[in-house]
Amino acid sequence: MASRNGDDRSIEERLHRIEDRLEIYNLIAGHPPSADTAASDYTASIYTEDGTFDRGAEFPAPTGPAAIAAVSASPEHHRAIEEGIAHFAGLPYVRVTGDTAFAISYIQILVPDRVGPVFEVPNHGASQGFHVHRVGANRWDFVRTADGWRIKRRQVRSLDGSEGAREILRGTFAPAAE
Amino acid sequence: MASRNGDDRSIEERLHRIEDRLEIYNLIAGHPPSADTAASDYTASIYTEDGTFDRGAEFPAPTGPAAIAAVSASPEHHRAIEEGIAHFAGLPYVRVTGDTAFAISYIQILVPDRVGPVFEVPNHGASQGFHVHRVGANRWDFVRTADGWRIKRRQVRSLDGSEGAREILRGTFAPAAE
Amino acid sequence: MASRNGDDRSIEERLHRIEDRLEIYNLIAGHPPSADTAASDYTASIYTEDGTFDRGAEFPAPTGPAAIAAVSASPEHHRAIEEGIAHFAGLPYVRVTGDTAFAISYIQILVPDRVGPVFEVPNHGASQGFHVHRVGANRWDFVRTADGWRIKRRQVRSLDGSEGAREILRGTFAPAAE
């Protein structure tokens, strides 16, 4: 059947591409819950064996599922969870190309504010609110495996005016490889 | 036609599953506009007759479309709207299983800050900015009805370091039922 | 093949509608990276020739790709980028109707806070954090062109308690045209 938009992919190929895209949305959406509950087994399960997690020069850069999962299994990370850390993911830009894909996304890291004034909002209780601790630009590189999509590389850079975050964000506009 | 990924679902079934997923994205995306405009008729229309909305022990827990819609029709809620309340939804994790589905999502509730300093941002005006009043973890349980997907239960817990929010977030990693 | 949900659209039509929706998600997701890197060529490429960008009475309202792209190419905007401005997009509500579509979405504009106290978060470094400068309600009107979906009109209004934002948000609940 000819496609209305003139491409020559089969129904099967188009359907599969869409399923890929939705699977990747869920991989990105699963990250905040995994970080905020220290779900290390899950984290280990979504990286490739040679997967990398690069948060910039001021943090260690673990390689491989076990080392990456260990980041959120540390006592330090558990303390952040007890304080109420929340990772908050925005709408990602996602491009699938055959058996690889990438996404560019923003993330906020928030913590309860324990020093500011209490705000009372009608019908929504009273709270000192939350402090937006970091805003990061992420680049995710994915590969298809026999078990589904996996993360081969995740990079995060803080949006603090430095060049690293902008370099990641510009990936959105890279020419299509196909 | 055999599927490239080896599952034995028909094209129709796969297409339908994708449409389900996108319909659920819109149900979640419609929540902030409904809360921020007190769109009670809309809110009543998206819950099942036995639907529940559970915001935790410190808030009432209405059951049924009329009672749930009444929450955002109250004078209290209208005052929050006049103050400029904004609900802000992150990317949800969504899993559809036949005629049921669930989603785990984050939400921020923001209000204009009327006590802090004025910030001036080049090309973006001056503002006292916004206060992040609450950050919540949501669990949405959906059921398919003859009229489309409806919410059977929505739970929200504040990400303030307490266990309730983490319990919701862990739902993301529950084993697949199928 | 009869559709399980009783509509009489062909597989091709349904598939195409889904692809439209996902293309529009990427158009919305591409906006923050373009604003935060001043990607003017990209911005110019996604508006129709008669496209408009309306940020409310207090800002100029450019028409056409070149004028719209010029907003983020200005020295003022570049200063905002050097300060670390971040646009952060929530999950949009998207409705496709044949060759037109619209979306209602929320956006936050954040800047690094250079006046508040330093917060230290275990495993997540120290930071003065970010100031949520604006929260806006967006309405995007899209049209299908021979080159893909393009923006015909984007409107943004600040969620500061004024009526403009609520009017945009109510668009989510407009009766379906088809």
Coordinates of C-alpha atoms in Angstrom, one line a residue:
Chain A
M1 CA 0.0 0.0 0.0
A2 CA 1.4 3.4 -1.0
S3 CA 2.0 5.8 1.8
R4 CA 0.1 9.1 1.8
N5 CA 3.3 10.9 2.6
G6 CA 5.2 9.3 -0.2
D7 CA 7.7 7.3 1.7
D8 CA 8.3 3.7 0.7
R9 CA 8.4 2.1 4.1
S10 CA 6.0 -0.8 4.7
I11 CA 3.2 -0.6 7.3
E12 CA 5.3 -2.9 9.4
E13 CA 8.3 -0.7 9.3
R14 CA 6.3 2.4 10.1
L15 CA 4.5 0.7 13.0
H16 CA 7.7 -0.6 14.4
R17 CA 9.3 2.9 14.3
I18 CA 6.4 4.3 16.3
E19 CA 6.7 1.5 18.8
D20 CA 10.4 2.3 19.1
R21 CA 9.6 5.9 19.8
L22 CA 7.1 5.1 22.5
E23 CA 9.5 2.6 24.1
I24 CA 12.1 5.3 24.3
Y25 CA 9.6 7.7 25.9
N26 CA 9.1 5.2 28.6
L27 CA 12.8 4.7 29.1
I28 CA 13.2 8.4 29.7
A29 CA 10.1 8.6 31.8
G30 CA 11.3 5.8 34.0
H31 CA 14.5 7.6 34.9
P32 CA 13.1 10.0 37.5
P33 CA 11.2 7.3 39.4
S34 CA 14.4 5.1 39.4
A35 CA 16.6 8.0 40.6
D36 CA 14.1 9.0 43.3
T37 CA 13.7 5.4 44.7
A38 CA 17.3 4.1 44.1
A39 CA 15.9 1.4 41.9
S40 CA 19.4 0.1 41.1
D41 CA 18.3 -3.2 39.5
Y42 CA 16.2 -1.3 37.1
T43 CA 18.9 1.1 36.3
A44 CA 21.4 -1.7 35.7
S45 CA 18.9 -3.3 33.3
I46 CA 18.5 -0.4 30.9
Y47 CA 22.2 0.2 30.1
T48 CA 24.3 -1.7 27.6
E49 CA 27.3 -3.6 28.9
D50 CA 29.6 -0.8 27.7
G51 CA 27.1 1.9 28.7
T52 CA 28.4 5.2 30.1
F53 CA 26.9 7.9 32.3
D54 CA 28.7 11.2 32.1
R55 CA 27.6 14.1 34.4
G56 CA 30.6 16.3 33.6
A57 CA 34.1 16.8 35.0
E58 CA 33.0 17.4 38.6
F59 CA 31.4 14.0 39.0
P60 CA 32.8 10.4 38.5
A61 CA 31.9 8.9 35.1
P62 CA 30.9 5.2 35.6
T63 CA 31.0 2.7 32.8
G64 CA 28.8 -0.5 32.7
P65 CA 25.5 -1.3 34.3
A66 CA 26.8 -2.2 37.7
A67 CA 28.9 0.9 38.1
I68 CA 26.1 3.2 36.8
A69 CA 23.6 1.6 39.1
A70 CA 25.9 2.0 42.0
V71 CA 25.6 5.8 41.7
S72 CA 22.1 5.8 43.0
A73 CA 22.7 2.9 45.5
S74 CA 25.2 5.0 47.5
P75 CA 24.5 6.1 51.1
E76 CA 24.9 9.7 49.8
H77 CA 22.2 9.2 47.2
H78 CA 19.9 7.6 49.8
R79 CA 20.3 10.6 52.0
A80 CA 19.2 12.8 49.1
I81 CA 16.1 10.6 48.7
E82 CA 15.3 10.9 52.4
E83 CA 15.5 14.7 52.0
G84 CA 12.9 14.4 49.3
I85 CA 14.8 14.8 46.0
A86 CA 12.7 14.9 42.9
H87 CA 13.9 14.5 39.3
F88 CA 11.5 16.1 36.9
A89 CA 11.6 15.3 33.2
G90 CA 10.4 17.6 30.4
L91 CA 9.1 16.6 27.0
P92 CA 12.1 15.0 25.1
Y93 CA 13.1 15.4 21.5
V94 CA 13.5 11.8 20.2
R95 CA 14.8 10.6 16.8
V96 CA 14.9 6.9 15.9
T97 CA 17.2 5.8 13.0
G98 CA 17.0 2.1 12.4
D99 CA 18.7 0.4 15.3
T100 CA 20.0 3.5 17.0
A101 CA 18.2 6.5 18.5
F102 CA 19.0 9.6 20.4
A103 CA 17.0 12.0 22.6
I104 CA 17.7 15.5 23.9
S105 CA 15.8 16.3 27.1
Y106 CA 15.7 18.7 30.0
I107 CA 15.6 17.6 33.6
Q108 CA 15.1 19.5 36.8
I109 CA 16.3 18.3 40.2
L110 CA 14.2 19.7 43.0
V111 CA 14.5 19.4 46.8
P112 CA 12.2 20.6 49.5
D113 CA 13.1 24.1 50.6
R114 CA 13.7 24.2 54.4
V115 CA 14.9 27.8 54.7
G116 CA 12.4 29.9 52.8
P117 CA 9.0 31.4 53.9
V118 CA 5.8 29.3 54.1
F119 CA 3.4 29.8 51.3
E120 CA -0.3 29.0 51.8
V121 CA -2.2 28.3 48.6
P122 CA -6.0 28.0 48.8
N123 CA -7.2 24.4 48.4
H124 CA -3.5 23.3 48.1
G125 CA -2.2 23.4 51.6
A126 CA 0.8 25.3 53.1
S127 CA 4.4 24.6 52.2
Q128 CA 7.9 26.1 52.2
G129 CA 7.9 24.8 48.6
F130 CA 10.7 23.4 46.6
H131 CA 14.1 24.6 45.5
V132 CA 15.1 23.9 41.9
H133 CA 18.6 22.7 42.6
R134 CA 19.8 21.9 39.1
V135 CA 18.5 22.2 35.5
G136 CA 20.3 19.8 33.2
A137 CA 20.4 19.2 29.4
N138 CA 20.6 15.4 28.7
R139 CA 21.7 13.6 25.6
W140 CA 20.7 9.9 25.5
D141 CA 22.1 7.5 22.9
F142 CA 20.2 4.3 22.6
V143 CA 20.8 1.1 20.7
R144 CA 18.3 -1.7 19.9
T145 CA 19.2 -5.0 21.5
A146 CA 17.5 -8.4 21.4
D147 CA 15.9 -7.5 24.7
G148 CA 14.7 -4.0 23.6
W149 CA 16.2 -0.6 23.6
R150 CA 19.1 0.1 25.9
I151 CA 21.1 3.2 26.9
K152 CA 24.6 3.3 25.4
R153 CA 25.5 6.7 26.7
R154 CA 23.8 9.3 28.8
Q155 CA 25.4 12.7 29.2
V156 CA 24.1 15.5 31.4
R157 CA 25.3 19.1 31.7
S158 CA 24.0 21.8 34.0
L159 CA 22.3 24.7 32.3
D160 CA 24.3 27.3 34.2
G161 CA 25.4 29.4 31.3
S162 CA 28.4 27.1 30.4
E163 CA 29.0 25.7 26.9
G164 CA 28.5 22.0 27.7
A165 CA 24.8 22.2 28.0
R166 CA 24.4 24.2 24.8
E167 CA 26.5 21.7 22.9
I168 CA 24.2 18.9 24.0
L169 CA 21.1 21.0 23.0
R170 CA 22.4 21.7 19.5
G171 CA 22.3 18.0 18.8
T172 CA 18.6 18.5 18.3
F173 CA 19.3 20.2 15.0
A174 CA 21.9 17.8 13.6
P175 CA 21.1 16.8 10.0
A176 CA 19.3 13.5 9.7
A177 CA 21.5 10.5 9.0
E178 CA 19.0 8.9 6.7
Chain B
M1 CA 2.3 -10.4 8.4
A2 CA 5.1 -11.5 10.8
S3 CA 6.3 -8.8 13.1
R4 CA 9.9 -7.9 13.0
N5 CA 10.1 -8.0 16.7
G6 CA 8.7 -11.5 16.9
D7 CA 5.4 -10.8 18.7
D8 CA 2.3 -12.4 17.3
R9 CA -0.1 -9.4 17.6
S10 CA -1.9 -8.3 14.5
I11 CA -1.3 -4.9 12.9
E12 CA -4.7 -3.9 14.2
E13 CA -3.9 -4.8 17.7
R14 CA -0.5 -3.0 17.6
L15 CA -2.1 0.1 16.1
H16 CA -4.8 0.1 18.7
R17 CA -2.3 -0.2 21.5
I18 CA -0.5 2.8 20.2
E19 CA -3.7 4.8 19.9
D20 CA -4.5 3.9 23.5
R21 CA -1.2 5.2 24.6
L22 CA -1.6 8.5 22.8
E23 CA -5.1 8.9 24.2
I24 CA -3.7 8.4 27.7
Y25 CA -1.0 11.0 27.1
N26 CA -3.8 13.5 26.3
L27 CA -5.8 12.6 29.4
I28 CA -2.7 13.4 31.5
A29 CA -1.9 16.5 29.5
G30 CA -5.5 17.8 29.9
H31 CA -5.3 17.7 33.7
P32 CA -3.3 20.9 34.3
P33 CA -5.5 23.0 32.0
S34 CA -8.6 21.6 33.7
A35 CA -7.2 22.3 37.2
D36 CA -6.0 25.8 36.3
T37 CA -9.4 26.8 34.7
A38 CA -11.7 24.9 37.0
A39 CA -13.1 23.0 34.0
S40 CA -15.4 20.9 36.2
D41 CA -17.5 19.4 33.4
Y42 CA -14.4 18.1 31.7
T43 CA -13.1 16.7 35.0
A44 CA -16.4 14.9 35.6
S45 CA -16.3 13.5 32.1
I46 CA -13.0 11.7 32.5
Y47 CA -13.6 9.7 35.7
T48 CA -15.5 6.4 35.9
E49 CA -18.6 6.3 38.0
D50 CA -16.7 4.7 40.8
G51 CA -13.6 6.8 40.2
T52 CA -11.5 8.0 43.2
F53 CA -9.1 10.9 43.7
D54 CA -6.8 10.4 46.6
R55 CA -4.4 13.2 47.6
G56 CA -3.3 11.7 50.9
A57 CA -4.6 11.8 54.5
E58 CA -4.5 15.6 54.8
F59 CA -7.1 16.2 52.0
P60 CA -10.6 14.8 51.5
A61 CA -10.8 11.8 49.1
P62 CA -13.8 12.3 46.8
T63 CA -15.4 9.4 45.0
G64 CA -17.4 9.6 41.7
P65 CA -17.2 12.3 38.9
A66 CA -19.4 14.9 40.6
A67 CA -17.5 14.8 43.9
I68 CA -14.1 14.8 42.2
A69 CA -15.2 17.7 39.9
A70 CA -16.4 19.6 42.9
V71 CA -12.8 19.9 44.2
S72 CA -11.8 22.3 41.5
A73 CA -15.2 24.0 41.5
S74 CA -14.9 25.2 45.1
P75 CA -14.5 29.0 45.9
E76 CA -11.1 28.0 47.5
H77 CA -9.9 26.6 44.3
H78 CA -11.1 29.6 42.3
R79 CA -9.1 31.8 44.7
A80 CA -6.0 29.8 43.8
I81 CA -6.7 30.3 40.2
E82 CA -7.0 34.0 40.6
E83 CA -3.6 34.0 42.3
G84 CA -2.2 32.4 39.2
I85 CA -1.8 28.7 40.2
A86 CA -0.1 26.5 37.5
H87 CA -0.1 22.8 37.4
F88 CA 2.9 21.5 35.4
A89 CA 3.1 17.9 34.2
G90 CA 6.3 16.1 33.3
L91 CA 6.7 13.2 30.9
P92 CA 4.7 10.3 32.2
Y93 CA 5.6 6.6 32.2
V94 CA 2.6 4.8 30.7
R95 CA 1.8 1.1 30.4
V96 CA -1.2 -0.2 28.6
T97 CA -2.3 -3.8 29.2
G98 CA -5.5 -4.8 27.2
D99 CA -8.4 -2.8 28.7
T100 CA -6.5 -1.3 31.6
A101 CA -3.5 1.0 31.8
F102 CA -1.6 2.9 34.4
A103 CA 0.7 5.9 34.4
I104 CA 3.3 7.2 36.9
S105 CA 3.9 10.9 36.5
Y106 CA 5.3 13.9 38.3
I107 CA 3.5 17.2 38.7
Q108 CA 4.6 20.6 40.0
I109 CA 2.2 23.1 41.4
L110 CA 3.6 26.7 41.0
V111 CA 2.3 30.0 42.2
P112 CA 3.5 33.5 41.4
D113 CA 6.0 34.6 44.1
R114 CA 4.9 37.8 45.7
V115 CA 7.5 38.1 48.4
G116 CA 10.9 37.5 46.6
P117 CA 13.2 39.9 44.7
V118 CA 12.5 41.0 41.2
F119 CA 14.7 39.3 38.5
E120 CA 15.2 40.9 35.2
V121 CA 16.1 38.5 32.3
P122 CA 17.3 40.1 29.0
N123 CA 14.6 39.7 26.3
H124 CA 12.3 38.0 28.9
G125 CA 11.0 40.8 31.1
A126 CA 11.1 41.4 34.8
S127 CA 9.3 39.2 37.4
Q128 CA 9.4 38.0 41.0
G129 CA 9.1 34.6 39.5
F130 CA 7.3 31.6 40.7
H131 CA 7.3 29.5 43.8
V132 CA 7.3 25.7 43.4
H133 CA 4.6 25.0 46.0
R134 CA 4.4 21.2 45.7
V135 CA 6.0 18.4 43.7
G136 CA 3.8 15.3 43.6
A137 CA 4.1 11.8 42.4
N138 CA 0.9 10.6 40.6
R139 CA -0.4 7.1 40.0
W140 CA -3.2 7.0 37.4
D141 CA -5.2 3.8 36.9
F142 CA -7.2 3.8 33.7
V143 CA -9.9 1.6 32.2
R144 CA -11.2 1.4 28.7
T145 CA -14.9 2.2 28.4
A146 CA -17.3 2.3 25.4
D147 CA -16.6 6.1 25.4
G148 CA -12.9 5.9 25.6
W149 CA -10.3 5.7 28.4
R150 CA -11.4 6.9 31.8
I151 CA -9.6 7.4 35.1
K152 CA -10.6 4.8 37.8
R153 CA -8.2 6.1 40.4
R154 CA -5.8 8.9 40.7
Q155 CA -3.4 9.0 43.7
V156 CA -1.0 11.9 44.4
R157 CA 1.6 12.1 47.2
S158 CA 3.9 15.0 47.9
L159 CA 7.6 14.4 47.2
D160 CA 8.6 15.7 50.6
G161 CA 10.8 12.8 51.7
S162 CA 7.9 10.7 53.0
E163 CA 7.3 7.1 51.9
G164 CA 4.0 7.6 50.1
A165 CA 5.5 9.2 47.0
R166 CA 8.3 6.6 46.7
E167 CA 5.7 3.8 46.9
I168 CA 3.9 5.3 44.0
L169 CA 7.1 5.8 42.0
R170 CA 8.1 2.2 42.5
G171 CA 5.0 1.2 40.5
T172 CA 7.0 2.0 37.4
F173 CA 9.1 -1.1 37.9
A174 CA 6.3 -3.6 38.7
P175 CA 6.6 -6.7 36.6
A176 CA 4.5 -6.8 33.4
A177 CA 1.2 -8.5 33.8
E178 CA 1.3 -9.9 30.3
Chain C
M1 CA -9.9 -4.7 8.0
A2 CA -12.5 -3.6 10.5
S3 CA -11.2 -1.5 13.4
R4 CA -11.7 -2.8 16.9
N5 CA -12.9 0.6 18.0
G6 CA -15.4 0.9 15.3
D7 CA -14.0 3.8 13.3
D8 CA -13.9 3.4 9.6
R9 CA -10.5 4.9 8.9
S10 CA -8.0 2.7 7.0
I11 CA -4.8 1.4 8.6
E12 CA -2.9 4.0 6.5
E13 CA -5.0 6.9 7.8
R14 CA -4.6 5.8 11.4
L15 CA -0.9 5.2 11.0
H16 CA -0.5 8.6 9.4
R17 CA -2.4 10.3 12.2
I18 CA -0.1 8.8 14.8
E19 CA 3.0 9.9 12.8
D20 CA 1.6 13.4 12.7
R21 CA 1.1 13.4 16.4
L22 CA 4.7 12.3 17.0
E23 CA 6.1 14.8 14.6
I24 CA 4.3 17.5 16.5
Y25 CA 5.7 16.3 19.8
N26 CA 9.1 16.8 18.3
L27 CA 8.3 20.2 17.1
I28 CA 7.3 21.3 20.6
A29 CA 10.3 19.4 22.2
G30 CA 12.6 21.2 19.8
H31 CA 11.6 24.6 21.0
P32 CA 13.5 24.8 24.2
P33 CA 16.8 23.7 22.7
S34 CA 16.3 26.3 19.9
A35 CA 15.5 29.1 22.3
D36 CA 18.4 28.2 24.6
T37 CA 21.0 28.1 21.8
A38 CA 19.6 30.8 19.5
A39 CA 19.2 28.3 16.7
S40 CA 17.7 30.9 14.4
D41 CA 17.9 28.9 11.2
Y42 CA 16.0 26.1 12.8
T43 CA 13.4 28.5 14.2
A44 CA 12.9 30.1 10.8
S45 CA 12.5 26.6 9.2
I46 CA 9.5 25.6 11.4
Y47 CA 7.1 28.5 10.8
T48 CA 4.9 29.1 7.8
E49 CA 5.5 32.1 5.6
D50 CA 2.6 33.9 7.4
G51 CA 3.4 32.4 10.8
T52 CA 3.0 34.6 13.9
F53 CA 4.5 34.6 17.4
D54 CA 2.4 36.4 19.9
R55 CA 3.8 36.8 23.5
G56 CA 1.2 39.3 24.7
A57 CA 0.9 43.1 24.6
E58 CA 4.1 43.8 26.4
F59 CA 6.3 42.2 23.7
P60 CA 6.6 42.8 20.0
A61 CA 4.6 40.3 17.8
P62 CA 6.8 39.3 14.8
T63 CA 5.3 37.8 11.7
G64 CA 7.0 35.5 9.3
P65 CA 10.0 33.1 9.8
A66 CA 12.7 35.8 9.5
A67 CA 11.2 38.2 12.0
I68 CA 10.3 35.4 14.4
A69 CA 13.8 33.9 14.2
A70 CA 15.3 37.4 14.8
V71 CA 13.8 37.4 18.4
S72 CA 16.2 34.7 19.5
A73 CA 19.1 36.1 17.4
S74 CA 19.1 39.5 19.2
P75 CA 22.1 40.5 21.4
E76 CA 19.6 40.7 24.3
H77 CA 18.6 37.1 23.9
H78 CA 22.3 36.1 23.6
R79 CA 22.9 37.7 27.0
A80 CA 20.0 35.7 28.5
I81 CA 21.7 32.5 27.1
E82 CA 25.1 33.5 28.6
E83 CA 23.3 33.9 31.9
G84 CA 22.0 30.3 31.6
I85 CA 18.4 30.7 30.6
A86 CA 16.5 27.4 30.3
H87 CA 13.1 26.8 28.7
F88 CA 11.4 23.7 30.1
A89 CA 8.4 22.2 28.3
G90 CA 5.8 20.1 30.0
L91 CA 3.7 17.3 28.4
P92 CA 1.5 19.0 25.7
Y93 CA -2.1 18.3 24.9
V94 CA -2.1 17.7 21.1
R95 CA -5.1 17.2 18.7
V96 CA -4.6 16.5 15.0
T97 CA -7.5 17.1 12.7
G98 CA -6.7 16.3 9.1
D99 CA -4.2 18.9 7.8
T100 CA -4.3 21.1 10.9
A101 CA -3.5 20.5 14.5
F102 CA -3.2 22.4 17.7
A103 CA -1.4 21.9 21.0
I104 CA -1.8 23.4 24.4
S105 CA 1.3 23.3 26.5
Y106 CA 3.0 24.8 29.5
I107 CA 6.5 26.2 29.6
Q108 CA 8.8 27.3 32.4
I109 CA 11.6 29.8 31.9
L110 CA 14.3 29.3 34.5
V111 CA 17.5 31.3 35.2
P112 CA 20.3 30.5 37.6
D113 CA 19.7 32.1 40.9
R114 CA 22.6 34.4 41.8
V115 CA 21.2 36.0 45.0
G116 CA 19.8 33.1 47.1
P117 CA 21.5 30.8 49.6
V118 CA 23.6 27.8 48.5
F119 CA 22.0 24.5 48.9
E120 CA 24.0 21.3 49.2
V121 CA 22.3 18.1 48.1
P122 CA 24.0 14.8 48.8
N123 CA 25.4 13.2 45.6
H124 CA 24.1 16.2 43.6
G125 CA 26.6 19.0 44.4
A126 CA 26.1 22.5 45.7
S127 CA 24.1 25.2 43.9
Q128 CA 22.2 28.5 44.5
G129 CA 19.7 26.8 42.3
F130 CA 17.4 28.2 39.7
H131 CA 14.7 30.9 39.7
V132 CA 11.5 30.1 37.8
H133 CA 11.2 33.4 36.0
R134 CA 8.0 32.8 34.1
V135 CA 5.4 30.0 33.6
G136 CA 3.5 30.4 30.4
A137 CA 0.5 28.8 28.7
N138 CA 1.1 28.1 25.0
R139 CA -1.2 27.6 22.1
W140 CA 0.4 26.2 19.0
D141 CA -1.6 26.1 15.7
F142 CA 0.0 23.8 13.1
V143 CA -0.6 23.2 9.4
R144 CA 0.6 20.3 7.2
T145 CA 2.8 21.5 4.3
A146 CA 4.6 19.6 1.6
D147 CA 7.7 19.7 3.8
G148 CA 6.0 18.5 7.0
W149 CA 4.2 20.2 9.9
R150 CA 4.8 23.9 10.4
I151 CA 3.7 26.4 13.0
K152 CA 1.2 28.9 11.8
R153 CA 0.7 30.6 15.1
R154 CA 2.2 30.4 18.5
Q155 CA 0.7 32.3 21.4
V156 CA 2.1 32.5 24.9
R157 CA 0.6 34.1 28.0
S158 CA 2.1 34.3 31.5
L159 CA 0.3 32.3 34.2
D160 CA 0.2 35.2 36.5
G161 CA -3.5 35.1 37.4
S162 CA -4.6 37.1 34.4
E163 CA -7.2 36.0 31.9
G164 CA -5.1 35.5 28.8
A165 CA -3.5 32.3 30.0
R166 CA -6.8 30.8 31.1
E167 CA -8.3 31.6 27.7
I168 CA -5.5 29.6 26.1
L169 CA -5.8 26.7 28.5
R170 CA -9.6 26.4 27.8
G171 CA -8.8 25.6 24.2
T172 CA -8.0 22.1 25.5
F173 CA -11.7 21.4 26.0
A174 CA -13.0 22.9 22.7
P175 CA -15.4 20.5 21.0
A176 CA -13.8 18.3 18.3
A177 CA -14.2 19.6 14.8
E178 CA -14.6 16.2 13.4

